[in-house]
Coordinates of C-alpha atoms in Angstrom, one line a residue:
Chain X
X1 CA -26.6 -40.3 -9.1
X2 CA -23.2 -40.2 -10.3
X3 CA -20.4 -41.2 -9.5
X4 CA -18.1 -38.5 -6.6
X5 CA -15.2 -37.2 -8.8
X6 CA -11.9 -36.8 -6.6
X7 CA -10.6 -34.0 -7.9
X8 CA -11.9 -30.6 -9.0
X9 CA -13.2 -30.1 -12.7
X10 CA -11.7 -27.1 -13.1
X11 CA -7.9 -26.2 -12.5
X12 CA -6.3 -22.6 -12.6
X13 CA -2.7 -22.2 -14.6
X14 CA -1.3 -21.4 -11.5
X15 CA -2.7 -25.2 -9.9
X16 CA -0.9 -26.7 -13.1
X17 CA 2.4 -24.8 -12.5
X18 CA 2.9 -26.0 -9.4
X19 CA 1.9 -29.8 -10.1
X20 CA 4.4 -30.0 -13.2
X21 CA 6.4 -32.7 -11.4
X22 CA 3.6 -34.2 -9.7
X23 CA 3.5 -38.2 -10.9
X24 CA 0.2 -38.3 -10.1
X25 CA -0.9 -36.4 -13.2
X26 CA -0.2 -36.4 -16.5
X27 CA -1.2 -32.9 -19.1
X28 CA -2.3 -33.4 -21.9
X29 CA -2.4 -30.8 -24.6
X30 CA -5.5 -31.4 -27.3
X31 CA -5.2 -29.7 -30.5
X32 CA -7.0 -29.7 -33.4
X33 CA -4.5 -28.1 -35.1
X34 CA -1.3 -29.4 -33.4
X35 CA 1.1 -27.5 -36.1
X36 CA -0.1 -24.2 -34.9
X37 CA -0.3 -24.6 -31.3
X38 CA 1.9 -28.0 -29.2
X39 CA 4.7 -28.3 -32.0
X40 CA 5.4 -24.9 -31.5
X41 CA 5.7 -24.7 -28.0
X42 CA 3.8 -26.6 -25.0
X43 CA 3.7 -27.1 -21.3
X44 CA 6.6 -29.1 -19.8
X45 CA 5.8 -33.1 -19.8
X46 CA 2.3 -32.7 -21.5
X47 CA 1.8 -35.2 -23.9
X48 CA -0.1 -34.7 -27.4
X49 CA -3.7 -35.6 -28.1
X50 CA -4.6 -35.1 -31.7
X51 CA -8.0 -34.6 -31.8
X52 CA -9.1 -35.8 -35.4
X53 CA -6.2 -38.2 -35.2
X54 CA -6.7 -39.6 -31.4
X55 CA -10.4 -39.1 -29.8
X56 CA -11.7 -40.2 -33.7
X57 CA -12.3 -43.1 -34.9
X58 CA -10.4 -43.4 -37.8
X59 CA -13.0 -44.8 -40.6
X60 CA -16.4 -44.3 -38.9
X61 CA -17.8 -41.0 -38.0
X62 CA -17.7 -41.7 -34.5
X63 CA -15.5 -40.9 -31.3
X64 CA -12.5 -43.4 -30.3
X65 CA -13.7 -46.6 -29.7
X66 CA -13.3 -47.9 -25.8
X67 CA -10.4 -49.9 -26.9
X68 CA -8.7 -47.3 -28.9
X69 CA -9.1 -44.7 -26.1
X70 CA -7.5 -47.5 -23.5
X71 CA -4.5 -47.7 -26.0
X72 CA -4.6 -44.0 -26.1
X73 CA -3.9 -43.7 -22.8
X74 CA -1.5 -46.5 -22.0
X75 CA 0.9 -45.0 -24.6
X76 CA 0.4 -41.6 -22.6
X77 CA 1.7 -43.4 -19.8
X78 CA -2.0 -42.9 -18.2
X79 CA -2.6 -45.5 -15.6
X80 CA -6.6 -45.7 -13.9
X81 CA -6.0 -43.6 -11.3
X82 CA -3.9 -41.0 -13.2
X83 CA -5.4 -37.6 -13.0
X84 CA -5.6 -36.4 -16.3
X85 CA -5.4 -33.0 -16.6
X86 CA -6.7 -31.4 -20.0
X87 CA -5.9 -28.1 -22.1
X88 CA -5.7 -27.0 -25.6
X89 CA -5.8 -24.9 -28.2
X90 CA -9.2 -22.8 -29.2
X91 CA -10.4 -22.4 -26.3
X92 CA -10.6 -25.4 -25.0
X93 CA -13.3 -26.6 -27.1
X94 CA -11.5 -30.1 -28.0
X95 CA -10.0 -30.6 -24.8
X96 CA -13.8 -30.5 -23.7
X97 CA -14.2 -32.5 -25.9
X98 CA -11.6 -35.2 -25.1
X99 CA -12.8 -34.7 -21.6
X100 CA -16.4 -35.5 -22.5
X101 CA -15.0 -38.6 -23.9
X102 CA -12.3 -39.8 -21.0
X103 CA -15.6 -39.5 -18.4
X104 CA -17.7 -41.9 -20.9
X105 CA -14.8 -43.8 -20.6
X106 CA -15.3 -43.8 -17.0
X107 CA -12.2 -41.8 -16.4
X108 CA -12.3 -40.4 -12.5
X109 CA -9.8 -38.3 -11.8
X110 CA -10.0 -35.4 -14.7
X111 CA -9.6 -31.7 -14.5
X112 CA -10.1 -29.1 -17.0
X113 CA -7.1 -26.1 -17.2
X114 CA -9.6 -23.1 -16.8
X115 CA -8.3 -20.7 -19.6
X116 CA -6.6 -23.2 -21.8
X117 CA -3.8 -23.1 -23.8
X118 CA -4.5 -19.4 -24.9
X119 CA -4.2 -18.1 -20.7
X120 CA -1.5 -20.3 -20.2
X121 CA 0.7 -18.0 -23.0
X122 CA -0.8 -15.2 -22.2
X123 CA 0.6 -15.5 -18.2
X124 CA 4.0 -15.4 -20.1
X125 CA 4.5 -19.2 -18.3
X126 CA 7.2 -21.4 -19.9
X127 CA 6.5 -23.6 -23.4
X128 CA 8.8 -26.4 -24.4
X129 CA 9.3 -28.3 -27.7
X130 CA 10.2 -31.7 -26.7
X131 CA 7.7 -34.1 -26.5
X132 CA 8.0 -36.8 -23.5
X133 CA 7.4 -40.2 -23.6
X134 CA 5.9 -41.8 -20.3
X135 CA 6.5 -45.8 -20.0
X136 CA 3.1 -48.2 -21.3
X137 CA 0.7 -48.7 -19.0
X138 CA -2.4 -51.3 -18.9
X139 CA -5.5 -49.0 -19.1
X140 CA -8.9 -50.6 -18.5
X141 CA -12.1 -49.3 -19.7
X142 CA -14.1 -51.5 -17.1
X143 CA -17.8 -49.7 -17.9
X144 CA -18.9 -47.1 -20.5
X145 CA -21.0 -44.5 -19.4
X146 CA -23.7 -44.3 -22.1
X147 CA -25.3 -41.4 -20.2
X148 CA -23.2 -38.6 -21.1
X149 CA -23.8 -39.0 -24.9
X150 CA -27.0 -39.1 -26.8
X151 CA -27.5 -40.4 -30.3
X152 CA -29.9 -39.2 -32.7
X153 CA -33.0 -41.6 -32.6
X154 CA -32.8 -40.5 -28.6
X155 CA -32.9 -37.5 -29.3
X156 CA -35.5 -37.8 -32.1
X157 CA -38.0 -39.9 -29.3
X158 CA -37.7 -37.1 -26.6
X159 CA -38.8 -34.3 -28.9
X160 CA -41.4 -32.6 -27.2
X161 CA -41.2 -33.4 -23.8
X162 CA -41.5 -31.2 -21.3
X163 CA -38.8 -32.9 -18.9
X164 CA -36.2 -32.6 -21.7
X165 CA -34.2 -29.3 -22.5
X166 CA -32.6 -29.1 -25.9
X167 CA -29.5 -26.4 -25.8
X168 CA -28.0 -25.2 -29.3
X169 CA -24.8 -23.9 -28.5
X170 CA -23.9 -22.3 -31.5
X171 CA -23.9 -18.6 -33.4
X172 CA -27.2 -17.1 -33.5
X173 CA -26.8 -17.2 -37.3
X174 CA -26.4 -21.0 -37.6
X175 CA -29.5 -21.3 -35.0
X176 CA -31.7 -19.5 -37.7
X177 CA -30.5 -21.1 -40.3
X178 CA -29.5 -17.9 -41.8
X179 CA -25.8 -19.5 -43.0
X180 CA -25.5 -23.4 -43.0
X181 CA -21.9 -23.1 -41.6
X182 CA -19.7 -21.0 -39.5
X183 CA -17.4 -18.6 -41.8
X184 CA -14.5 -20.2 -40.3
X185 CA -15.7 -23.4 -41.8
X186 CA -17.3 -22.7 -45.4
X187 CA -17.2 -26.2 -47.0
X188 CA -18.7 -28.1 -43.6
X189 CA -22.0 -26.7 -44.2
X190 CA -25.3 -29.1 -44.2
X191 CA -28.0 -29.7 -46.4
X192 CA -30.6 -27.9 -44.4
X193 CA -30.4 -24.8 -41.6
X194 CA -32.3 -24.3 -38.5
X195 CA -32.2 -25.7 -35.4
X196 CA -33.9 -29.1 -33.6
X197 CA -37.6 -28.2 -32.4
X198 CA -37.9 -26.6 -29.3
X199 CA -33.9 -26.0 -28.6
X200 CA -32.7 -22.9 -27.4
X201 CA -29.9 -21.4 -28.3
X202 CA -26.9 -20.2 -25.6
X203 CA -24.1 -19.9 -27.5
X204 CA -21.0 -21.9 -25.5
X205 CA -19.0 -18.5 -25.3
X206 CA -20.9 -17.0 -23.1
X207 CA -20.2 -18.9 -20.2
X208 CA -17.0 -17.4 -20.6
X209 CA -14.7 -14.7 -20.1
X210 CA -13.1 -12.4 -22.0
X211 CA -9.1 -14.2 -21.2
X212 CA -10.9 -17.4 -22.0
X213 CA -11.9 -18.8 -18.5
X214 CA -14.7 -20.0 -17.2
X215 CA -17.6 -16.9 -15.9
X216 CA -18.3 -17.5 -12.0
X217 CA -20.7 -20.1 -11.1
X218 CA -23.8 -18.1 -9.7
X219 CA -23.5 -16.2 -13.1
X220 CA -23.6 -20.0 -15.5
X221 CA -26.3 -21.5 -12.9
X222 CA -28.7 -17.9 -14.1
X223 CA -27.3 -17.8 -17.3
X224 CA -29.0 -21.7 -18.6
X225 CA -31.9 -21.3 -15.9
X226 CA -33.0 -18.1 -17.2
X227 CA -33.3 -19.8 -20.3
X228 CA -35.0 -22.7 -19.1
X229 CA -32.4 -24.9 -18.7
X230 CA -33.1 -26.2 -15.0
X231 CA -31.5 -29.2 -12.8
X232 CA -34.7 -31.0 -12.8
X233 CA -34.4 -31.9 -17.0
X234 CA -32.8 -34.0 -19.0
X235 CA -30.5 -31.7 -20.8
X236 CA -28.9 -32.4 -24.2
X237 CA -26.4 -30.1 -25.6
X238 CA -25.0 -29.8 -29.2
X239 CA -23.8 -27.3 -31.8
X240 CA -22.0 -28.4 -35.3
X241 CA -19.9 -31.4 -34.7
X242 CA -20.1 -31.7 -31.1
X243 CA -16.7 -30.0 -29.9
X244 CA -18.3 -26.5 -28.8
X245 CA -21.7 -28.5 -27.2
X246 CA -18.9 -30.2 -24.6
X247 CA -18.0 -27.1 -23.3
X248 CA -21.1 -26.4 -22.5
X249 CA -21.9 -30.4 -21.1
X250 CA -18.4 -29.5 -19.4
X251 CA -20.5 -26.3 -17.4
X252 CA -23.9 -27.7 -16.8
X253 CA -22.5 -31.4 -16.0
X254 CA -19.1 -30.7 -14.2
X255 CA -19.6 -27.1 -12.7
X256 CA -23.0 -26.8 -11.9
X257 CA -23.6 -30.4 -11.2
X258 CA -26.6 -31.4 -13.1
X259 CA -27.4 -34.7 -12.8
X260 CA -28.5 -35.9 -16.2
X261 CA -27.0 -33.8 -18.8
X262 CA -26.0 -35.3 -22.7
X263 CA -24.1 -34.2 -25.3
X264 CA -25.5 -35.0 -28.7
X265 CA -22.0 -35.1 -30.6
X266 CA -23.6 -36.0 -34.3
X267 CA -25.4 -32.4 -34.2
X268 CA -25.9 -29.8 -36.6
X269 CA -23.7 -31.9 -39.1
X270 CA -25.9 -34.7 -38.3
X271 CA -29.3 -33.5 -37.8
X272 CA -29.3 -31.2 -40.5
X273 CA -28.2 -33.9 -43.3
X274 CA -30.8 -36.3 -42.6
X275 CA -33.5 -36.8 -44.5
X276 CA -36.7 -36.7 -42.9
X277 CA -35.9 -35.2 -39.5
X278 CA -37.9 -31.6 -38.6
X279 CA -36.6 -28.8 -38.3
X280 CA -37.3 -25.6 -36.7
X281 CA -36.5 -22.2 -38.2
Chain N
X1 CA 11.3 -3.0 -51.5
X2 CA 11.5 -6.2 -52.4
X3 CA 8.5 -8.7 -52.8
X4 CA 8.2 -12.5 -52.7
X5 CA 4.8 -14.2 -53.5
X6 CA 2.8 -11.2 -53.0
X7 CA 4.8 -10.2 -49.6
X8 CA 6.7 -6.9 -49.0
X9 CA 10.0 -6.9 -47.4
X10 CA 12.0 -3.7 -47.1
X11 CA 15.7 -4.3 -48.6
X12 CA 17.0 -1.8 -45.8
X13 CA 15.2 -3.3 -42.8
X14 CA 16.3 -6.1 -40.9
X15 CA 15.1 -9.7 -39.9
X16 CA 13.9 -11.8 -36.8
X17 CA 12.7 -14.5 -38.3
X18 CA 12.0 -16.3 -35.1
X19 CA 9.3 -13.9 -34.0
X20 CA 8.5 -13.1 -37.8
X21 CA 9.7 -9.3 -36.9
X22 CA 11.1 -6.4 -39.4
X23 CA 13.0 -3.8 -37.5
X24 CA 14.2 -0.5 -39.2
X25 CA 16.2 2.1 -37.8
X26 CA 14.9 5.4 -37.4
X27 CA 18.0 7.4 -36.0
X28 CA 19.2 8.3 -32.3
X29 CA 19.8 4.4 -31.9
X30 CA 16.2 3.4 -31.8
X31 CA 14.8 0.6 -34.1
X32 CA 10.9 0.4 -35.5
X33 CA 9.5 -3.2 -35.0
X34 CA 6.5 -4.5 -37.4
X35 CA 5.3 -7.8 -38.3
X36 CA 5.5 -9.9 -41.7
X37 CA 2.9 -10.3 -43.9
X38 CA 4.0 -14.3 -44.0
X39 CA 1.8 -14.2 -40.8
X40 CA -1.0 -13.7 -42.8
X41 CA -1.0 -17.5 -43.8
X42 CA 0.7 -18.9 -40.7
X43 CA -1.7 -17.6 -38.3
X44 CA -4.5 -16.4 -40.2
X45 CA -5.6 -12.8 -39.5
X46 CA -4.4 -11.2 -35.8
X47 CA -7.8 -10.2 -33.9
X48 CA -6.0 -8.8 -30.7
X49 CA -2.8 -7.8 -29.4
X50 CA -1.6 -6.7 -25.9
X51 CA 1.9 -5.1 -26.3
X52 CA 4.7 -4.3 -23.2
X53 CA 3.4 -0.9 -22.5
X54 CA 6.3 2.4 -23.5
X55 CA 9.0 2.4 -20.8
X56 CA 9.4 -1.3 -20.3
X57 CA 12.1 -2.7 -20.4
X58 CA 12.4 -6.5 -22.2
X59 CA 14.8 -8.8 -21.8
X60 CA 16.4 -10.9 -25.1
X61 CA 13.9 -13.9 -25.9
X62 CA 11.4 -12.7 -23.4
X63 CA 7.7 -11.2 -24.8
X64 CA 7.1 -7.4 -26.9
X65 CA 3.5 -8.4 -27.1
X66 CA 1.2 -11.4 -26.9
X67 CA -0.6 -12.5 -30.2
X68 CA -3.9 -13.6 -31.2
X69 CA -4.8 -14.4 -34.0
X70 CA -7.5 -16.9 -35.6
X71 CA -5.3 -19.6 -35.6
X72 CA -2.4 -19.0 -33.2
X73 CA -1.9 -17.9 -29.9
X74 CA 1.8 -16.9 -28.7
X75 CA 4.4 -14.0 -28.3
X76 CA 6.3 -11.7 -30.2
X77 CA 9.9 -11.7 -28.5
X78 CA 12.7 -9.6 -28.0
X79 CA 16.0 -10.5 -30.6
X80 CA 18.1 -8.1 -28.1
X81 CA 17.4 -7.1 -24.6
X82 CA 15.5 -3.8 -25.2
X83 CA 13.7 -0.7 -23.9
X84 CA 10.1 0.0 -25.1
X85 CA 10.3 3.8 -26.4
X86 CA 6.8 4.0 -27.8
X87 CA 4.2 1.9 -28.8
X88 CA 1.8 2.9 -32.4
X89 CA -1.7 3.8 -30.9
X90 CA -3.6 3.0 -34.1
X91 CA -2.0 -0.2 -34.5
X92 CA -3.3 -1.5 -31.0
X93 CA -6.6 -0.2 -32.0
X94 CA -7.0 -2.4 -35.1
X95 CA -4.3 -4.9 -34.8
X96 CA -4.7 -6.2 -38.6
X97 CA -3.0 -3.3 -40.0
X98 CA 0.3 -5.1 -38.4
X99 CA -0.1 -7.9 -41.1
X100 CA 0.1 -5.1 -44.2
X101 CA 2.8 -4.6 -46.1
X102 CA 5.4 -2.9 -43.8
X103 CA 5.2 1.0 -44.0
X104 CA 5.7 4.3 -41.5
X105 CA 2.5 3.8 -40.7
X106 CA 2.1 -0.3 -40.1
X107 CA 4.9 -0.3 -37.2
X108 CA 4.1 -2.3 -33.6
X109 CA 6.9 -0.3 -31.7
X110 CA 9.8 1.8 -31.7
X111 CA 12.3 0.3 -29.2
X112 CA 16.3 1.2 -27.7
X113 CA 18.7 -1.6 -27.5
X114 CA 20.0 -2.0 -24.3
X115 CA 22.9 -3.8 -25.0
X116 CA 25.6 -3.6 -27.2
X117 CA 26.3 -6.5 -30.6
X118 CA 22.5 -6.5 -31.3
X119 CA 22.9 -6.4 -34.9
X120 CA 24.4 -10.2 -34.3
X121 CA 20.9 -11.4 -33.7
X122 CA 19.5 -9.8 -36.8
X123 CA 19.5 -10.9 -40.4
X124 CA 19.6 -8.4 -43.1
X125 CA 17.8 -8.4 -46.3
X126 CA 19.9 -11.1 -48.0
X127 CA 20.3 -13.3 -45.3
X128 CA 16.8 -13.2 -44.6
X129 CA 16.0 -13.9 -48.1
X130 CA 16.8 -17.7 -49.0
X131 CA 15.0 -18.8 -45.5
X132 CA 11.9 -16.8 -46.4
X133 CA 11.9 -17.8 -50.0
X134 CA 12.1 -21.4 -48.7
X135 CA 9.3 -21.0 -45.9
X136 CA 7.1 -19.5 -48.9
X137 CA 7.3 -22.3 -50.9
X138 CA 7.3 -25.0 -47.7
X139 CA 4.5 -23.4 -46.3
X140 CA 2.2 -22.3 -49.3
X141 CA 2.1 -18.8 -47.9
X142 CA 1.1 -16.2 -50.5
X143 CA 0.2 -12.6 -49.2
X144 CA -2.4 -10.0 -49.4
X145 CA -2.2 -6.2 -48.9
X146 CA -4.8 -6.8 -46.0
X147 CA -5.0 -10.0 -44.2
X148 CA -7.8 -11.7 -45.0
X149 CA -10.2 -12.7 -42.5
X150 CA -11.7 -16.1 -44.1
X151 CA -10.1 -18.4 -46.4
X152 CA -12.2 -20.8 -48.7
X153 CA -10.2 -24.0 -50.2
X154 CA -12.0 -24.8 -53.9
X155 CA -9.5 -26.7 -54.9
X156 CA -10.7 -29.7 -57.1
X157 CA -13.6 -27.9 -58.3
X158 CA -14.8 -26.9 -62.1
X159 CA -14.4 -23.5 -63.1
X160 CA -18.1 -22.3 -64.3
X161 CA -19.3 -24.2 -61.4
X162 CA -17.3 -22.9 -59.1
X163 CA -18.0 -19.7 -59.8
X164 CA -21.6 -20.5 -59.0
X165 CA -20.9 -22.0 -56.3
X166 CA -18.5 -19.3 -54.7
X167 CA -21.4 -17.0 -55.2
X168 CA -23.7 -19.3 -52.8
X169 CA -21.0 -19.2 -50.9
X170 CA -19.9 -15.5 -50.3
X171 CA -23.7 -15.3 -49.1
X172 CA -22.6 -16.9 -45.8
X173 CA -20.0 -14.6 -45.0
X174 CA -20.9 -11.5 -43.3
X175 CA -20.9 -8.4 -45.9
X176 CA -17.6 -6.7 -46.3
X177 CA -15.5 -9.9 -45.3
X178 CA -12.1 -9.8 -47.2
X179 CA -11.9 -13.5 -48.0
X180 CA -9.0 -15.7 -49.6
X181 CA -10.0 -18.2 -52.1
X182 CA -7.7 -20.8 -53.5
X183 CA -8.7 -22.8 -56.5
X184 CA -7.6 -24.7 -59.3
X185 CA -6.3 -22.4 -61.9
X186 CA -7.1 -22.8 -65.6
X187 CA -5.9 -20.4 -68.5
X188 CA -9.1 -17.4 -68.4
X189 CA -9.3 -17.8 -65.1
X190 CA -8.6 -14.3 -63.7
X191 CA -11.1 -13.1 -66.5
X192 CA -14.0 -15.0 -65.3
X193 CA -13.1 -14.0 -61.7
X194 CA -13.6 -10.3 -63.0
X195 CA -16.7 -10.8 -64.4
X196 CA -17.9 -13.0 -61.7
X197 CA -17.3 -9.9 -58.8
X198 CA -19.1 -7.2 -61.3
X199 CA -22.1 -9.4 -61.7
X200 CA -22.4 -10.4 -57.8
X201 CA -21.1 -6.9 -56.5
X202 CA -18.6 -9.0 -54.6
X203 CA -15.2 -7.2 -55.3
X204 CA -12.4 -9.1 -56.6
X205 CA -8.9 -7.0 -54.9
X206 CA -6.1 -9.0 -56.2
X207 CA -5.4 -12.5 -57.0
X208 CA -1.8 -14.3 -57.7
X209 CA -1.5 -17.5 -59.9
X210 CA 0.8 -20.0 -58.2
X211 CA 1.4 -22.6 -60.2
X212 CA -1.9 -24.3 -61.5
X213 CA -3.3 -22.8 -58.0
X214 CA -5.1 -19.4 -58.2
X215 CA -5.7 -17.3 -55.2
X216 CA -7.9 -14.3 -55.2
X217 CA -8.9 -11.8 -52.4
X218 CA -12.7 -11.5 -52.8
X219 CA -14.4 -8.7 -50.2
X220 CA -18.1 -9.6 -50.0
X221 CA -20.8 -7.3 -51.0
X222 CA -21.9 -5.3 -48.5
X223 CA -25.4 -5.4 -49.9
X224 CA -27.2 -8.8 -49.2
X225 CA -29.8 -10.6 -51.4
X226 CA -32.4 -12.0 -49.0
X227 CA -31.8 -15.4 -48.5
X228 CA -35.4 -17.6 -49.6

C-alpha cells in the first residue's frame, strides 16, 4: 500500500487564498510557456517551475534526474516537509505533471490547485510580477518511487494481460491514428498512428469541467469503471508526451485512490517511433 | 486607417496598450472598445470570452472581460473607471471576430467614463505608434484579417519539398482550419504558394514577406482525401 499523504490532493483557489502567508507551503506556478502566463502576472510568493527547463533533463529525453529535482527544490526554498502546492498554465496539465514527478520523488505533502492557473484569473484574484526568492534549503530524495512511472519494455511485457488496463488519454483522432499529432502541435508528429493494443481511450478532459476543475468524484470513479478501468488492475496511463496522461494518473491515483496506477511518460511520442512495437488501429 | 505588418489601427481611435484595447468615440460621451489584431500572435486565436455584463460599473485597472485564448489566459481592464453601456451580442457569440481588423461591427463594448481626465490614460494614434511598431518587430507579430487558429513553423525547410510536405500536413488539420505558416522565403515563393493551394484545394488568403521569412494564411480544404 502506499504511503498516507497528509494533506489533500486537491486544493480549491479559495484554500490557496487564504494560505498565501502560510510558511508551511510554498506555490509553485508550472508553465510550459512561462512568457504567456507567470511573467505576466502570478500568484503572490509562488515561485517558477519551467517545465522543459526544470522537470527535464536537459540532454536526455527523460524527466529531472533525482538530484536535479532535490536542487530544484532547495533553490525554491522547499524543505521535506514543505507542502508544495502546484498550479499552472493549460490546464494544469504540466503542473500534473511536475506533481507526478515530486511523488516519484517521494514528495508527501503535495496538493494540486483544482482549476489551475486559468480559475485562479478567472475568480478576478490578485496576480503579481515579482518573482520571490525563498533562502536554500538541503532537499533529500531519500527513495524513488519507481511505481508511479512505467517504461516501455514494462509496458511491452504486460501486453495482454488481463490484470492490466492500458488508458489512452488523448483525442479520439490521435487514438485512430487518423492524424499522427495534435493540430496544436504539427511538427511533433510520429512515425506511425494508432494506439498500444488493447488501450482504451478516455480523453484526460473529461474528467473535467467546463471552468477547468476537477468533475465530482462519484462521476471520475463511473467514468474509468465504465470503461473498464477498475481498482483491482494495474493501470497505466499515457497520451503524447506524458503531460496530459498525469492528469489522468493525478484522478485515478490521487482522487480515486487506486492503488497501483503508472504513467507511461515516453508514450505516443515513444511508442509510435519505435521500430518493431504493434500497434493497434 | 493606418496598417503596420498586416495590422489595422484606426488613425482616429485611441490606445490602451496595456490591455491591447482601441477605444473610439461614438458621440454622447460614450467610447467603443475592441481589441488589436497584435493579439493574434501574442495569444494565439481567443476561443471564449466572458464580458462585465451592460450596466456594470468598472473600476480603473479592474476587469471589462476575462480572456481565453489558446495561449493566454487573463483580463481585459479598465484604462478609466467606467460604466458598461452595452455589450456587442455577436461578438460574445463568436469571440474571434474581436481579433479582426477593427470595424463598427468588430467592437467588444460601448462604455461611459465615469470620471473626468480619462483621455490622460489613453494614447492616441501617434503615441501609440512607435511602441507598437517596436512590439511588432520585438515580438515577430504579423497579422491576419482573421486570426488564425493553428500556426505551423517551416522554417529551415526547402521550398519544393516543403510544399510537399505542407500538403501532408494540412491533412491533419481539421477541414476549413485557417492556418498560419511561416517559412523561409525565397524569390517565387508566393508563386509556388498559388499554385500549390489550386492543386490541393487548400486556399491560400494572404501571405506577407518579412524579411527572408514568408507567412501565408492557408484555410484547409474542406474536402478530405481519405487517408490510406
Amino acid at each position: 500500500m502506499s504511503s498516507k499523504s497528509t494533506v489533500p490532493p486537491l486544493v480549491s483557489t479559495e484554500w490557496v487564498q487564504k494560505n498565501l502567508d502560510n510558511p508551511e507551503v510554498r506555490i509553485v506556478e508550472v508553465d510550459y510557456d512561462p512568457q504567456t502566463a507567470y511573467y505576466q502576472g502570478h500568484i503572490r510568493g509562488a515561485v517558477l517551475w519551467d517545465w522543459k527547463r526544470d522537470i527535464n533533463d536537459p540532454l536526455t529525453r527523460d524527466i529531472v534526474s533525482k538530484e536535479g529535482f532535490a536542487a530544484l527544490c532547495s533553490r525554491s526554498g522547499i524543505s521535506n516537509d514543505t507542502h508544495i502546492v502546484l498550479y499552472g498554465d493549460f490546464n494544469n496539465w504540466f503542473a500534473a505533471f511536475a506533481f507526478w514527478v515530486a511523488r516519484l520523488y517521494g514528495h508527501e505533502k503535495l496538493s494540486l490547485m483544482d482549476g489551475g492557473r486559468k480559475k485562479w484569473i478567472a475568480e478576478e484574484r490578485e496576480l503579481v510580477k515579482d518573482t520571490p526568492s525563498y533562502p536554500p534549503t538541503n532537499y533529500v530524495v531519500a527513495r524513488v518511487k519507481y511505481e508511479h512511472r512505467v517504461l516501455l519494455p514494462d509496458v511491452r511485457v504486460r501486453l495482454g494481460s488481463p490484470h492490466v488496463a492500458l488508458v489512452d488519454v488523448r483525442s479520439p483522432d490521435e487514438y485512430t491514428g487518423k492524424i499522427l499529432a495534435p493540430p496544436e502541435y504539427p511538427t511533433e508528429h510520429a512515425q506511425r498512428g494508432g494506439h498500444i493494443p488493447g488501450a482504451v481511450n478516455i480523453p484526460w478532459a473529461r474528467a473535467l469541467n467546463e471552468d477547468g476543475t476537477f468533475k465530482p468524484i462519484e462521476e471520475l470513479r463511473k467514468l474509468y469503471e465504465s470503461a473498464g478501468v477498475t481498482p483491482d488492475k494495474e493501470v497505466i496511463t499515457y497520451c503524447r508526451i506524458g503531460e496530459r496522461s498525469s492528469v489522468t494518473w493525478f484522478v485515478l491515483r490521487e482522487l480515486l485512490g487506486y492503488p497501483r496506477v503508472r504513467n507511461y511518460d515516453g508514450s505516443w511520442s515513444e511508442w509510435g517511433n519505435a521500430v518493431g512495437l504493434p500497434i493497434e488501429k | 486607417m493606418e496598417e503596420l505588418a498586416g495590422c489595422t489601427f484606426p488613425r482616429d481611435a485611441y490606445y490602451f496598450l496595456d490591455s491591447f484595447l482601441w477605444l473610439s468615440e461614438t458621440g454622447e460621451g460614450r467610447l467603443r472598445v475592441g481589441v488589436l489584431q497584435v493579439t493574434q500572435t501574442l495569444w494565439g486565436k481567443i476561443v471564449s470570452i466572458r464580458p462585465k455584463p451592460a450596466g456594470s460599473t468598472v473600476e480603473a485597472g479592474r476587469s471589462i472581460c476575462f480572456v481565453e485564448s489558446r495561449r493566454f489566459v487573463g483580463h481585459l481592464t479598465a484604462p478609466f473607471s467606467l460604466r458598461i453601456d452595452e455589450v456587442n451580442r455577436s461578438v460574445a457569440e463568436n469571440p474571434a471576430l474581436l481579433q479582426r481588423p477593427p470595424s463598427n461591427d468588430n467592437w467588444l463594448c460601448s462604455v461611459s467614463p465615469l470620471e473626468g481626465g480619462y483621455m490622460g490614460r489613453l494614447t492616441d494614434w501617434e503615441e501609440a505608434r512607435s511602441v507598437l511598431e517596436e512590439m511588432i518587430s520585438s515580438r515577430g507579430i504579423v497579422c491576419f484579417d482573421e486570426p488564425p487558429d493553428y500556426v505551423y513553423a517551416a522554417l529551415g525547410i526547402d521550398c519544393s519539398q516543403l510544399l510537399m510536405i505542407l500538403s501532408d500536413k494540412i491533412e491533419g488539420y481539421p477541414a476549413g482550419s485557417l492556418i498560419h505558416v511561416i517559412a523561409d522565403y525565397n524569390k517565387g515563393s508566393e508563386g509556388d504558394l498559388e499554385r500549390w493551394g489550386e492543386i490541393t484545394g487548400n486556399e491560400v488568403l494572404g501571405y506577407r514577406i518579412v524579411g527572408r521569412v514568408i507567412h501565408a494564411l492557408i484555410r484547409s480544404s474542406a474536402s478530405r482525401r481519405e487517408r490510406k
